[in-house]
Amino acid sequence: MNLHLRVWRQKNVDTPGGYKNYELKDVSEDSSFLEMLDILNEQLVEQGEEPVAFDHDCREGICGMCSLVINGMAHGPETATTVCQLHMRSYKDGDSITIEPWRAKPFPVVKDLIVDRSAFDHIIQAGGFITARTGSPQDANEILIPKPTADKAMDAAACIGCGACVAACPNGSAMLFTSAKSSQLNLLPQGKGEKDKRVMAMVSAMDEQGFGNCTNYGECQAVCPKEITLDFIAKMNRDYATARVRNFFSKAI
Amino acid sequence: MNLDAKIPEGPLADKWKYHKGHNLKLVNPANRRKYHVIVVGSGLAGGAAAASLAEMGYQVSCFCYQDSPRRAHSIAAQGGINAAKNYQNDGDSIYRLFYDTIKGGDYRSREANVYRLAEVSGNIIDQMVAQGVPFAREYGGLLANRSFGGAQVSRTFYARGQTGQQLLLGAYQQLSRQIGLGQVKMYNRHEMLDLVLVDGHAKGIITRNLVNGKIERWASDTVVLCTGGYGNVFFLSTNAQGCNVTAAYRAFKRGAGFANPCYTQIHPTCIPVHGDQQSKLTLMSESLRNDGRIWAPKTRELADKVRKGEIKPGDIAEDDRDYYLERKYPSFGNLAPRDISSRAAKEACDDGRGVASTGLGVFLDFRDAINRLGEDVIRERYGNLFDMYNRITGDNPYQTPMMIFPAVHYTMGGLWVDYNLESNIPGLFVGGEANFSDHGANRLGASALMQGLADGYFVLPYTVGDYLARCGISSAGSISSDHEAFEEAENGVRERIAKLMSIQGTESPRSFHKRLGHIMWDYCGMARDDAGLKKAIELIPQLREEFWQNVRVIGEEGELNQELERAGRVADFLEYGELMCRDALMRDESCGGHFRSEHQTPDGEAERNDDEFAFVGVWEHQGDDKEPKLHKEELTYEEVKFTTRSYK
């Protein structure tokens, strides 16, 4: 198929960017979206023009590196699909495709379609873990975790940290990402010890990084390639409220 | 080259305990903070080692090329992780896991290392559960298990089809905690381009900052490489796009021995190649073989009709299907080990009975399992894998069988290490897929995660400390990056980049990579022979020369430049591929994933030659214009006897 592409080009974080148009021919419908960009880049190299920089690594939907907004949708038109899993059979000959990076204040553009998502790492560093020193745990089967609890924790843990939720949110909120990790760990018995501390630390890190608030648009859930649901945001809100209250009274004592 | 494996004294089952208690020296907690440890790579081995060493009190710097340590390619492992817990009461034990791994590796791995791996496997599960990894559970709350290839017990722990992701995120969270505490300094989007040796010891690295192109020097007391495998030398593999051999290869050029480079694993269940625009291959977890049955049409005529789309797979009668794994290996059936299953698929396709438009595919069929268990159970077990297959191919595997074909997946070879995971360069440690030690000539499924975490959590933290203690506290922090060795290494890196930028030829780095991949797959792939390998050894240097004459690297050196990144990696692959072929040519026997067509039994099984080849082939770099030199570490078995592997 032949395509008209409109791609965001930006030299670096300090230089303003803009769209550039490209014509691309003979793309196989079995190719993935990123393979289509590979073809574009080979064409650009041939013409002596700098290829389009974009983030990608595993190309099987799990590393969370790829991050493109396609025709206004984070990760493109298919549900529960990362850009790298999107295939060109979702498009037809003659289509126009606009490609741009995630846009959110805490994710500055590094170059072209690449953004800096280290803000997510800072949220995890603040509290997205269970303190478990190497070498000291008891036998794994001594902690009984009923299947429904383990399944629910796994639903949250499926997050790949791609940032589509932030890119899709009109507020640039990271509530879905943050709540997925805090809920996974707060649901499990191993995580109960640090439950309050964890949720408060992660929420304040989220605020410090400049992410916006949640006003229940639900756009995040709609674009999440791993189908993380809004109930984790509700859980985080509940965990946060009880943590604050408990914290207030424990100080009073 | 000194290849003393330093295997401790005593009975096999006591070696590691004894070694930890008697041989390995300790560093006093107050002194640990004076030592600086560099860890390159943030996957299971690197992430776990960095987190554990930091927790013990060492200053750690960790480097990765991705934008976050959470994206290392360990994340893509699907099926599970083995551990000898015997939770299923099916007779498992440390010895059995050890034995299965030695046998699975076709008697080409080091006994003591493998035993230790089996011994710590249970601790790994305990550790990961404590970190909050949501492994699959039974209704009562106990951990669930599944079976994997090459074993007759259920010892594989899993988290849906995303076990690697969950384990990696567990390690990443521990690493993040240490970053938050300031014990680990994390450098994302940094690529190691050289190793620095001071007085023969590994004392630092040179990196390129992938965002601004800055070349930097980092001095340390020891260097730990956990930089993964080299499967991308084939261009098409299941590895992530960025996986590369550069860090390991640079260490090789600085004198580290490279062991068994020809041992590559071709995974039997990947989605077939669709065409020339393809950039990577996608694996379908081996766990699918628990319920899926592998078959090809019995006759060429039927296969031909399927290829042309004249009939559907479902139209083929039961009697016209060849369930070849069940037929050839009745006791292991569809769970035969990877090397054997891959070769059997190739055999069916070579016989003209392959499916898919290219003729390079066989069926993986869930019809019987769905009839037996119902679609819901299958969805619960494999739902995400079925969805993945559907997205890539457009076919619905609940209704029509999957098509699969073998693809390059894992590399058992790697930098040579002793029992302490220290290379022949003092102070250079190597963990995970980057070393060679545990899988011999073929790795069993669900053992890569086990090895990465064993190295990172339970071996390196002890053995790195031992090295530092042996160096003495007076040496801590004594090396400065002003040392002339850093000057020399940095200049070398700068010159190489300048050269890549200056050629300005006509062909892209990707195109050279693809051409190399074709040579490697054709002559050093699933089956290899003397003439083909010799041909590859001729072709690769020609391609390399062409690369250095005609590569075109567009963009600037001092900014984010993915073309330059790829060019550097391809340049190393172009040398490394030749080393692989030399090793494959030298190893004039078949074993595990290394299949020499000259050496097979009448029914097509690999034929080992234990009298002449029961050794680790370790290559030493002699200089750019010279052939590498072969050294041998003889493999001696105290506990296990050589037998012909049989899964019949």
Coordinates of C-alpha atoms in Angstrom, one line a residue, chain A residues 11-12 25-32 34-35 38-39 41-42 44-65 79-82 85-87 89 110-111 114-118 120-122 124-126 128-148 150-155 157-162 177 181 184-185 188 190 194 226, chain B residues 48 51-52 55 65-73 75-78 85 87 122-123 125-143 159-160 162 165-166 169 172-177 179-181 186 188-189 211 238-243 274 277-283 380 387-388 390-394 457-458 461 506-511 552 554-556 559-563 566:
Chain A
K11 CA 15.9 18.5 16.7
N12 CA 16.2 18.4 20.5
K25 CA 5.3 3.3 -1.3
D26 CA 4.9 -0.5 -1.3
V27 CA 4.3 -1.2 2.4
S28 CA 3.2 -4.7 3.0
E29 CA 0.0 -5.2 5.0
D30 CA 1.8 -7.8 7.1
S31 CA 4.4 -5.3 8.2
S32 CA 4.1 -3.8 11.7
L34 CA 7.3 0.2 13.3
E35 CA 8.5 -1.8 10.3
D38 CA 11.9 1.4 9.3
I39 CA 11.1 1.5 5.6
N41 CA 14.0 5.6 7.5
E42 CA 15.8 3.6 4.9
L44 CA 15.4 8.9 4.1
V45 CA 19.0 7.6 4.5
E46 CA 19.0 7.0 0.8
Q47 CA 18.0 10.6 0.2
G48 CA 20.6 11.8 2.6
E49 CA 18.0 13.1 5.1
E50 CA 18.2 12.3 8.8
P51 CA 15.9 9.4 9.7
V52 CA 13.1 9.8 12.2
A53 CA 14.1 9.0 15.7
F54 CA 11.6 6.9 17.7
D55 CA 11.8 4.7 20.8
H56 CA 11.3 1.0 20.4
D57 CA 13.0 -2.2 21.6
C58 CA 11.3 -5.5 22.2
R59 CA 8.7 -5.1 19.4
E60 CA 6.4 -7.5 21.0
G61 CA 4.4 -5.3 23.3
I62 CA 6.1 -5.8 26.6
C63 CA 9.0 -3.5 27.2
G64 CA 7.0 -0.3 27.0
M65 CA 9.5 1.6 25.0
T79 CA -7.5 -1.6 21.6
A80 CA -5.1 -3.3 23.9
T81 CA -2.3 -2.9 21.4
T82 CA 1.1 -1.2 21.6
Q85 CA 2.1 -4.7 17.8
L86 CA 0.0 -2.6 15.5
H87 CA 0.1 -4.0 11.9
R89 CA -3.5 -4.4 7.8
V110 CA 14.2 14.5 23.5
K111 CA 14.2 14.3 19.7
I114 CA 11.3 10.3 21.6
V115 CA 10.4 11.6 25.0
D116 CA 12.0 11.5 28.4
R117 CA 9.9 9.4 30.8
S118 CA 12.3 9.3 33.8
F120 CA 7.9 7.5 35.9
D121 CA 11.1 6.0 37.4
H122 CA 11.1 8.7 40.1
I124 CA 8.7 4.0 41.5
Q125 CA 11.9 5.1 43.3
A126 CA 9.8 6.9 45.9
G128 CA 6.9 1.4 44.2
F129 CA 8.6 -1.6 45.9
I130 CA 8.4 -3.9 48.8
T131 CA 11.4 -3.7 51.0
A132 CA 12.7 -7.3 50.8
R133 CA 16.4 -7.7 51.5
T134 CA 18.1 -10.3 49.3
G135 CA 18.5 -13.6 51.1
S136 CA 16.1 -13.2 53.9
P137 CA 12.6 -14.4 52.9
Q138 CA 10.7 -17.4 54.2
D139 CA 9.5 -20.2 52.0
A140 CA 7.4 -18.9 49.2
N141 CA 4.4 -21.1 50.1
E142 CA 4.3 -19.8 53.6
I143 CA 2.4 -16.8 52.3
L144 CA -1.0 -17.9 51.1
I145 CA -2.5 -15.7 48.5
P146 CA -5.9 -16.6 47.4
K147 CA -6.2 -16.9 43.6
P148 CA -8.6 -13.9 43.2
A150 CA -3.2 -12.9 43.1
D151 CA -5.2 -12.4 39.9
K152 CA -6.2 -8.9 40.8
A153 CA -2.6 -8.0 41.7
M154 CA -1.5 -9.4 38.4
D155 CA -4.0 -7.3 36.5
A157 CA 1.1 -5.6 37.6
A158 CA 0.7 -6.0 33.8
C159 CA 1.4 -2.3 33.4
I160 CA 4.4 -1.8 31.0
G161 CA 5.1 1.8 32.0
C162 CA 4.8 3.2 28.5
F177 CA 0.3 4.3 36.1
K181 CA 1.9 -0.3 41.0
Q184 CA -0.5 -4.4 43.0
L185 CA 1.7 -4.1 46.1
L188 CA -0.6 -8.5 48.3
Q190 CA 3.8 -9.1 51.4
E194 CA 4.5 -0.4 53.8
K226 CA -2.6 -3.7 28.9
Chain B
A48 CA 19.5 -8.0 40.8
A51 CA 20.3 -3.9 43.9
S52 CA 21.9 -6.6 46.1
E55 CA 21.9 -3.1 49.7
Y65 CA 21.0 1.7 26.9
Q66 CA 17.2 1.8 27.2
D67 CA 15.4 4.9 28.6
S68 CA 14.7 3.0 31.9
P69 CA 16.2 0.0 33.6
R70 CA 12.7 -1.5 33.5
R71 CA 12.9 -2.2 29.8
A72 CA 15.8 -4.7 29.7
H73 CA 15.0 -7.7 27.4
I75 CA 11.1 -8.5 30.3
A76 CA 10.1 -10.4 27.2
A77 CA 10.4 -14.0 28.7
Q78 CA 6.9 -15.4 28.7
K85 CA 10.6 -26.9 45.0
Y87 CA 5.5 -28.4 45.5
G122 CA 14.3 -22.5 45.4
N123 CA 15.6 -19.3 47.0
I125 CA 11.1 -18.2 44.2
D126 CA 11.1 -17.2 47.9
Q127 CA 12.9 -14.0 47.1
M128 CA 10.7 -13.0 44.2
V129 CA 7.5 -13.8 46.1
A130 CA 8.7 -11.6 49.0
Q131 CA 9.2 -8.7 46.5
G132 CA 5.6 -8.9 45.4
V133 CA 5.8 -10.9 42.1
P134 CA 2.2 -12.1 41.5
F135 CA 2.9 -15.7 40.5
A136 CA 0.0 -17.8 39.5
R137 CA -1.8 -19.4 42.5
E138 CA -4.1 -22.3 43.2
Y139 CA -7.5 -21.4 44.8
G140 CA -6.2 -22.3 48.3
G141 CA -3.5 -19.7 47.9
L142 CA -0.5 -22.0 47.2
L143 CA 1.8 -21.4 44.2
A159 CA 2.8 -15.2 36.0
R160 CA 0.4 -15.6 33.1
Q162 CA 4.5 -12.5 31.4
Q165 CA 8.1 -9.1 32.9
Q166 CA 7.0 -9.7 36.5
L169 CA 9.9 -5.6 37.4
Y172 CA 13.7 -3.2 38.9
Q173 CA 11.7 -2.3 42.0
Q174 CA 14.5 -3.4 44.3
L175 CA 17.0 -1.5 42.1
S176 CA 14.7 1.6 42.2
R177 CA 14.6 1.4 45.9
I179 CA 18.4 4.4 43.4
G180 CA 16.0 6.3 45.6
L181 CA 18.2 5.8 48.6
M186 CA 21.6 4.9 37.5
N188 CA 19.9 5.4 31.4
R189 CA 20.6 5.8 27.7
V211 CA 21.1 11.6 24.2
T238 CA 13.4 -12.8 19.0
N239 CA 15.8 -10.4 20.8
A240 CA 14.9 -6.8 21.3
Q241 CA 16.1 -4.4 18.6
G242 CA 18.8 -2.9 20.7
C243 CA 20.3 -6.2 22.0
H274 CA 6.2 -12.9 6.6
Q277 CA 10.2 -6.0 5.5
Q278 CA 10.3 -7.9 8.7
S279 CA 12.4 -6.5 11.6
K280 CA 12.1 -9.2 14.2
L281 CA 10.6 -12.5 15.1
T282 CA 8.1 -13.1 17.8
L283 CA 8.2 -16.0 20.1
E380 CA -7.2 -18.5 31.2
D387 CA -4.2 -12.4 21.5
M388 CA -0.6 -11.7 20.5
N390 CA -4.0 -12.8 16.5
R391 CA -2.6 -9.3 16.4
I392 CA 0.5 -10.3 14.4
T393 CA -1.0 -12.7 12.0
G394 CA -4.7 -11.7 11.8
Y457 CA 21.0 -12.3 43.6
F458 CA 22.9 -15.3 44.9
P461 CA 27.1 -10.4 45.6
T506 CA 25.8 4.7 0.2
E507 CA 24.5 1.9 2.3
S508 CA 22.7 2.0 5.7
P509 CA 23.9 0.2 8.8
R510 CA 20.6 -1.7 8.8
S511 CA 21.2 -3.0 5.3
R552 CA 26.5 5.7 5.5
I554 CA 23.6 10.2 8.8
G555 CA 23.2 12.8 11.5
E556 CA 25.5 14.3 14.1
E559 CA 23.3 14.3 19.6
L560 CA 20.9 11.4 19.7
N561 CA 21.7 9.4 16.6
Q562 CA 20.2 5.9 16.3
E563 CA 22.0 5.3 13.0
R566 CA 23.3 0.7 15.1

